[in-house]
Short mmCIF file of C-alpha atoms and ligand atoms in Angstrom, two decimals:
data_model
loop_
_atom_site.label_atom_id
_atom_site.label_comp_id
_atom_site.label_asym_id
_atom_site.label_seq_id
_atom_site.Cartn_x
_atom_site.Cartn_y
_atom_site.Cartn_z
CA MET A 1 15.02 -127.12 -8.66
CA SER A 2 18.21 -125.25 -8.22
CA ASP A 3 17.17 -121.92 -7.36
CA ARG A 4 14.98 -123.27 -4.43
CA GLN A 5 14.83 -126.00 -1.73
CA PRO A 6 13.81 -129.11 -3.06
CA VAL A 7 10.10 -130.04 -2.37
CA LEU A 8 9.57 -133.27 -1.16
CA LEU A 9 6.40 -135.52 -0.63
CA VAL A 10 6.41 -138.12 2.16
CA VAL A 11 3.76 -140.73 2.21
CA GLU A 12 3.54 -142.94 5.51
CA ASP A 13 0.47 -143.96 7.11
CA GLU A 14 2.19 -144.87 10.63
CA PRO A 15 1.98 -140.74 12.24
CA GLU A 16 4.97 -141.35 14.14
CA VAL A 17 7.39 -142.24 11.58
CA LEU A 18 5.89 -139.46 9.39
CA ARG A 19 6.27 -137.02 11.94
CA ILE A 20 9.95 -137.87 12.62
CA ASN A 21 10.97 -138.22 8.96
CA ALA A 22 9.31 -134.83 7.74
CA ARG A 23 11.12 -133.27 10.77
CA ILE A 24 14.62 -134.56 10.10
CA LEU A 25 14.21 -133.71 6.40
CA ALA A 26 12.71 -130.40 7.03
CA ARG A 27 15.86 -129.68 9.60
CA ARG A 28 18.04 -130.40 6.31
CA GLY A 29 16.36 -127.73 4.47
CA TYR A 30 13.69 -129.47 2.78
CA THR A 31 10.21 -128.47 2.12
CA VAL A 32 8.64 -131.14 2.86
CA TYR A 33 4.68 -132.38 2.49
CA THR A 34 3.17 -135.30 4.09
CA ALA A 35 0.31 -137.33 3.31
CA GLU A 36 -0.86 -140.25 5.31
CA SER A 37 -2.62 -142.12 2.47
CA CYS A 38 -2.81 -142.97 -1.31
CA CYS A 39 -5.99 -140.63 -1.43
CA ARG A 40 -4.19 -137.83 0.29
CA ALA A 41 -1.08 -138.08 -1.96
CA TYR A 42 -3.03 -137.86 -5.10
CA GLU A 43 -4.59 -134.74 -3.61
CA ARG A 44 -1.18 -133.26 -2.87
CA LEU A 45 0.51 -134.10 -6.21
CA ALA A 46 -2.72 -132.44 -7.79
CA GLU A 47 -1.31 -129.34 -5.76
CA ILE A 48 2.32 -129.64 -5.90
CA ALA A 49 5.17 -130.90 -8.10
CA PRO A 50 7.50 -132.71 -5.59
CA ASP A 51 11.20 -132.66 -6.46
CA LEU A 52 11.43 -136.35 -4.97
CA LEU A 53 8.97 -138.97 -3.35
CA ILE A 54 9.24 -141.18 -0.20
CA LEU A 55 6.64 -143.68 -0.58
CA ASP A 56 5.93 -146.35 2.32
CA ILE A 57 4.40 -149.43 0.34
CA MET A 58 1.60 -150.65 2.71
CA LEU A 59 -0.91 -147.95 2.72
CA PRO A 60 -4.58 -148.10 4.22
CA ASP A 61 -6.19 -147.77 0.86
CA GLY A 62 -3.76 -149.05 -1.59
CA SER A 63 -0.17 -149.13 -1.97
CA GLY A 64 2.88 -146.86 -2.86
CA TYR A 65 3.59 -148.73 -5.99
CA ASP A 66 0.23 -147.20 -7.32
CA ILE A 67 1.36 -143.77 -6.18
CA CYS A 68 4.68 -144.07 -8.10
CA ASP A 69 2.91 -145.50 -11.19
CA LYS A 70 0.98 -141.96 -11.18
CA PHE A 71 3.88 -139.91 -10.39
CA ARG A 72 5.65 -141.74 -13.27
CA GLN A 73 2.82 -140.08 -15.76
CA THR A 74 4.15 -136.77 -15.48
CA SER A 75 7.54 -136.71 -13.81
CA ASP A 76 10.92 -138.16 -14.04
CA HIS A 77 12.31 -137.20 -10.41
CA PRO A 78 13.43 -139.50 -8.02
CA VAL A 79 11.25 -141.98 -5.96
CA ILE A 80 12.54 -143.85 -2.72
CA PHE A 81 10.53 -146.73 -1.25
CA LEU A 82 10.03 -147.47 2.36
CA THR A 83 9.16 -150.90 3.72
CA GLY A 84 8.77 -152.74 6.68
CA LYS A 85 9.19 -155.91 4.32
CA SER A 86 12.49 -156.83 3.60
CA GLU A 87 11.76 -159.68 0.80
CA THR A 88 13.80 -159.47 -2.03
CA GLN A 89 10.66 -159.77 -4.30
CA ASP A 90 9.65 -156.38 -3.17
CA LYS A 91 12.86 -154.82 -3.79
CA ILE A 92 12.80 -155.87 -7.32
CA GLU A 93 9.12 -154.72 -7.86
CA GLY A 94 9.95 -151.25 -6.24
CA LEU A 95 12.67 -150.90 -8.51
CA GLY A 96 11.04 -152.32 -11.70
CA ARG A 97 7.91 -149.87 -11.15
CA GLY A 98 9.78 -146.70 -11.27
CA GLY A 99 11.84 -146.24 -8.08
CA ASP A 100 15.07 -144.93 -7.52
CA TYR A 101 15.75 -146.79 -4.19
CA TYR A 102 14.78 -148.94 -1.78
CA LEU A 103 15.00 -148.46 2.08
CA THR A 104 14.18 -151.06 4.51
CA LYS A 105 12.82 -150.44 7.54
CA PRO A 106 14.54 -150.00 10.51
CA TYR A 107 16.54 -147.71 8.66
CA ASP A 108 18.85 -144.96 10.35
CA ALA A 109 18.04 -141.22 9.69
CA ASN A 110 21.14 -140.42 8.37
CA GLU A 111 20.99 -143.04 5.60
CA LEU A 112 17.75 -141.55 4.38
CA LEU A 113 19.09 -138.05 4.50
CA ALA A 114 22.17 -139.49 2.51
CA VAL A 115 20.04 -141.20 0.16
CA VAL A 116 17.64 -138.11 -0.64
CA SER A 117 20.50 -136.14 -1.06
CA ARG A 118 22.26 -138.28 -3.36
CA LEU A 119 19.18 -138.58 -5.54
CA ILE A 120 18.25 -135.26 -5.87
CA LYS A 121 22.32 -134.01 -6.92
CA ARG A 122 22.15 -137.07 -9.46
CA TYR A 123 19.06 -135.94 -10.92
CA LEU A 124 20.37 -132.63 -11.45
CA GLU A 125 23.44 -133.49 -12.65
CA THR A 126 21.75 -135.71 -15.49
CA LYS A 127 19.79 -132.98 -16.29
CA GLN A 128 22.42 -130.41 -16.60
CA LYS A 129 24.05 -133.28 -18.83
CA HIS A 130 21.30 -133.23 -21.13
CA ARG A 131 20.89 -129.23 -21.23
CA GLN A 132 24.51 -129.06 -22.69
CA ILE A 133 24.16 -128.79 -26.58
CA THR A 134 26.98 -130.12 -28.33
CA GLU A 135 25.90 -128.88 -31.78
CA ILE A 136 23.98 -126.64 -33.39
CA ILE A 137 22.78 -126.53 -37.32
CA LYS A 138 21.23 -123.92 -38.98
CA GLY A 139 20.87 -124.86 -42.80
CA PRO A 140 24.43 -125.10 -44.25
CA LEU A 141 26.06 -123.73 -41.20
CA SER A 142 26.87 -126.45 -38.32
CA LEU A 143 28.74 -125.51 -34.85
CA ASP A 144 30.56 -128.50 -33.28
CA ILE A 145 30.80 -126.79 -29.46
CA PRO A 146 33.29 -128.94 -27.83
CA LYS A 147 35.62 -128.52 -30.97
CA ALA A 148 34.79 -125.02 -31.54
CA ARG A 149 34.79 -125.37 -34.83
CA ALA A 150 32.14 -124.06 -37.62
CA ALA A 151 31.65 -125.88 -41.04
CA VAL A 152 29.76 -124.37 -43.99
CA ASN A 153 28.38 -127.05 -46.37
CA GLY A 154 30.29 -129.36 -44.33
CA VAL A 155 33.53 -127.21 -44.88
CA ASP A 156 35.65 -126.13 -42.12
CA ALA A 157 35.22 -122.23 -42.16
CA GLY A 158 38.54 -121.79 -40.20
CA LEU A 159 36.95 -119.30 -37.44
CA THR A 160 39.63 -118.25 -34.91
CA ALA A 161 38.45 -118.95 -31.26
CA LYS A 162 37.19 -115.64 -30.82
CA GLU A 163 35.14 -115.65 -34.04
CA PHE A 164 33.42 -119.02 -33.12
CA ALA A 165 32.84 -117.26 -29.65
CA LEU A 166 31.15 -114.64 -31.33
CA LEU A 167 28.88 -116.96 -33.78
CA LEU A 168 27.68 -118.94 -30.98
CA GLU A 169 26.64 -115.69 -28.76
CA LEU A 170 24.86 -114.34 -31.78
CA LEU A 171 23.55 -117.96 -32.59
CA ARG A 172 22.11 -118.16 -29.17
CA ASN A 173 20.42 -115.05 -29.40
CA GLU A 174 18.83 -115.69 -32.77
CA ASP A 175 16.85 -112.57 -34.09
CA LYS A 176 17.36 -110.73 -31.42
CA ASP A 177 20.15 -107.78 -31.26
CA VAL A 178 23.09 -108.03 -29.11
CA SER A 179 25.11 -104.90 -28.34
CA PRO A 180 29.02 -104.90 -29.09
CA GLN A 181 29.62 -104.45 -25.47
CA GLU A 182 27.67 -107.42 -24.15
CA LEU A 183 29.62 -109.48 -27.11
CA TYR A 184 32.92 -108.42 -25.97
CA GLU A 185 31.92 -108.78 -22.42
CA LYS A 186 30.81 -112.61 -23.28
CA VAL A 187 33.73 -113.13 -25.81
CA TRP A 188 36.45 -111.44 -23.95
CA GLY A 189 35.49 -111.50 -20.70
CA VAL A 190 36.07 -108.23 -19.64
CA THR A 191 34.38 -104.88 -20.13
CA ALA A 192 34.70 -103.08 -23.34
CA GLY A 193 35.31 -99.96 -21.95
CA GLY A 194 33.59 -97.94 -24.75
CA ASP A 195 36.03 -99.34 -27.76
CA THR A 196 33.92 -101.90 -29.53
CA ARG A 197 36.03 -101.78 -32.48
CA THR A 198 37.55 -105.03 -31.78
CA VAL A 199 33.91 -106.24 -31.82
CA ARG A 200 33.40 -104.74 -35.55
CA PHE A 201 36.54 -106.08 -36.61
CA HIS A 202 35.95 -109.67 -35.73
CA ILE A 203 32.51 -109.56 -37.23
CA ARG A 204 33.40 -108.64 -40.31
CA ASN A 205 35.92 -111.42 -40.46
CA LEU A 206 33.35 -113.74 -39.44
CA ARG A 207 31.10 -112.71 -41.80
CA LYS A 208 33.33 -113.24 -44.42
CA LYS A 209 34.06 -116.76 -43.46
CA ILE A 210 30.48 -117.92 -42.88
CA ASN A 211 28.79 -116.59 -45.73
CA ALA A 212 31.56 -115.52 -48.47
CA ASP A 213 29.57 -115.30 -51.73
CA ASN A 214 26.48 -114.08 -49.98
CA SER A 215 24.64 -117.09 -51.00
CA ASN A 216 23.66 -118.50 -47.51
CA ASP A 217 20.26 -117.79 -46.28
CA TYR A 218 21.45 -116.40 -43.00
CA ASP A 219 23.70 -113.61 -41.81
CA ILE A 220 25.02 -111.32 -39.32
CA VAL A 221 23.41 -108.24 -39.51
CA SER A 222 24.02 -104.72 -38.28
CA VAL A 223 21.37 -103.34 -36.39
CA TYR A 224 21.85 -99.79 -36.47
CA GLY A 225 22.58 -98.33 -32.63
CA LYS A 226 21.93 -101.71 -31.48
CA GLY A 227 24.12 -104.11 -32.44
CA TYR A 228 24.38 -107.33 -34.39
CA MET A 229 21.87 -109.86 -34.90
CA PHE A 230 22.08 -113.60 -36.61
CA THR A 231 19.30 -113.96 -38.52
CA THR A 232 17.75 -115.66 -42.07
CA ILE A 233 17.52 -112.76 -44.48
CA ARG A 234 15.49 -114.66 -47.07
CA1 LIG B 301 2.62 -148.60 5.84
#
């Protein structure tokens, strides 16, 4: 969702309201699909995977709640309910049935745009947070990423910041060779300029610290002419 315009599906049976909403959302840069009934909405959902749903509740062939229920079977993206009714009970039901926001008609176009933008932003932030891995465990080796510490069998390996960064980079590319130039750029943040002895020096020390007596079943191996690889060796 981050590298393309968010895709929205707007379900509404009043043609004029549907047209206006689709227009203001499209003008804001969203890719907008529309449906005027539950049946049409289900067809759309079979074709596209929207980043956000905007659902009218009272539809000719059913309810926006039903569309939400179906959507929730496969998606955790935000859902906004729109309705002409303003009873509190409806609000409770809307949120209880997987909706993220409830907008009562008549609402302001800017309010709709603000809610859409906020929900998409919040969704992306939550996803991002979940993606941030804080720990990697590889047999006896464990990495505490926020603290930049590695331990072998629970004992701190005493890695320097650079050694830790090298190890992390190699672990993220487990079983793949990473060139010294690439490691240098990732860890030191500048190009190696052909001199990668620093990398070799640090890798040697790192290996001593994480596999001191060669007793662990992983190692950092040199791949001739290519670079280094973190891999399981037996
Ligand atoms: Ca309606």
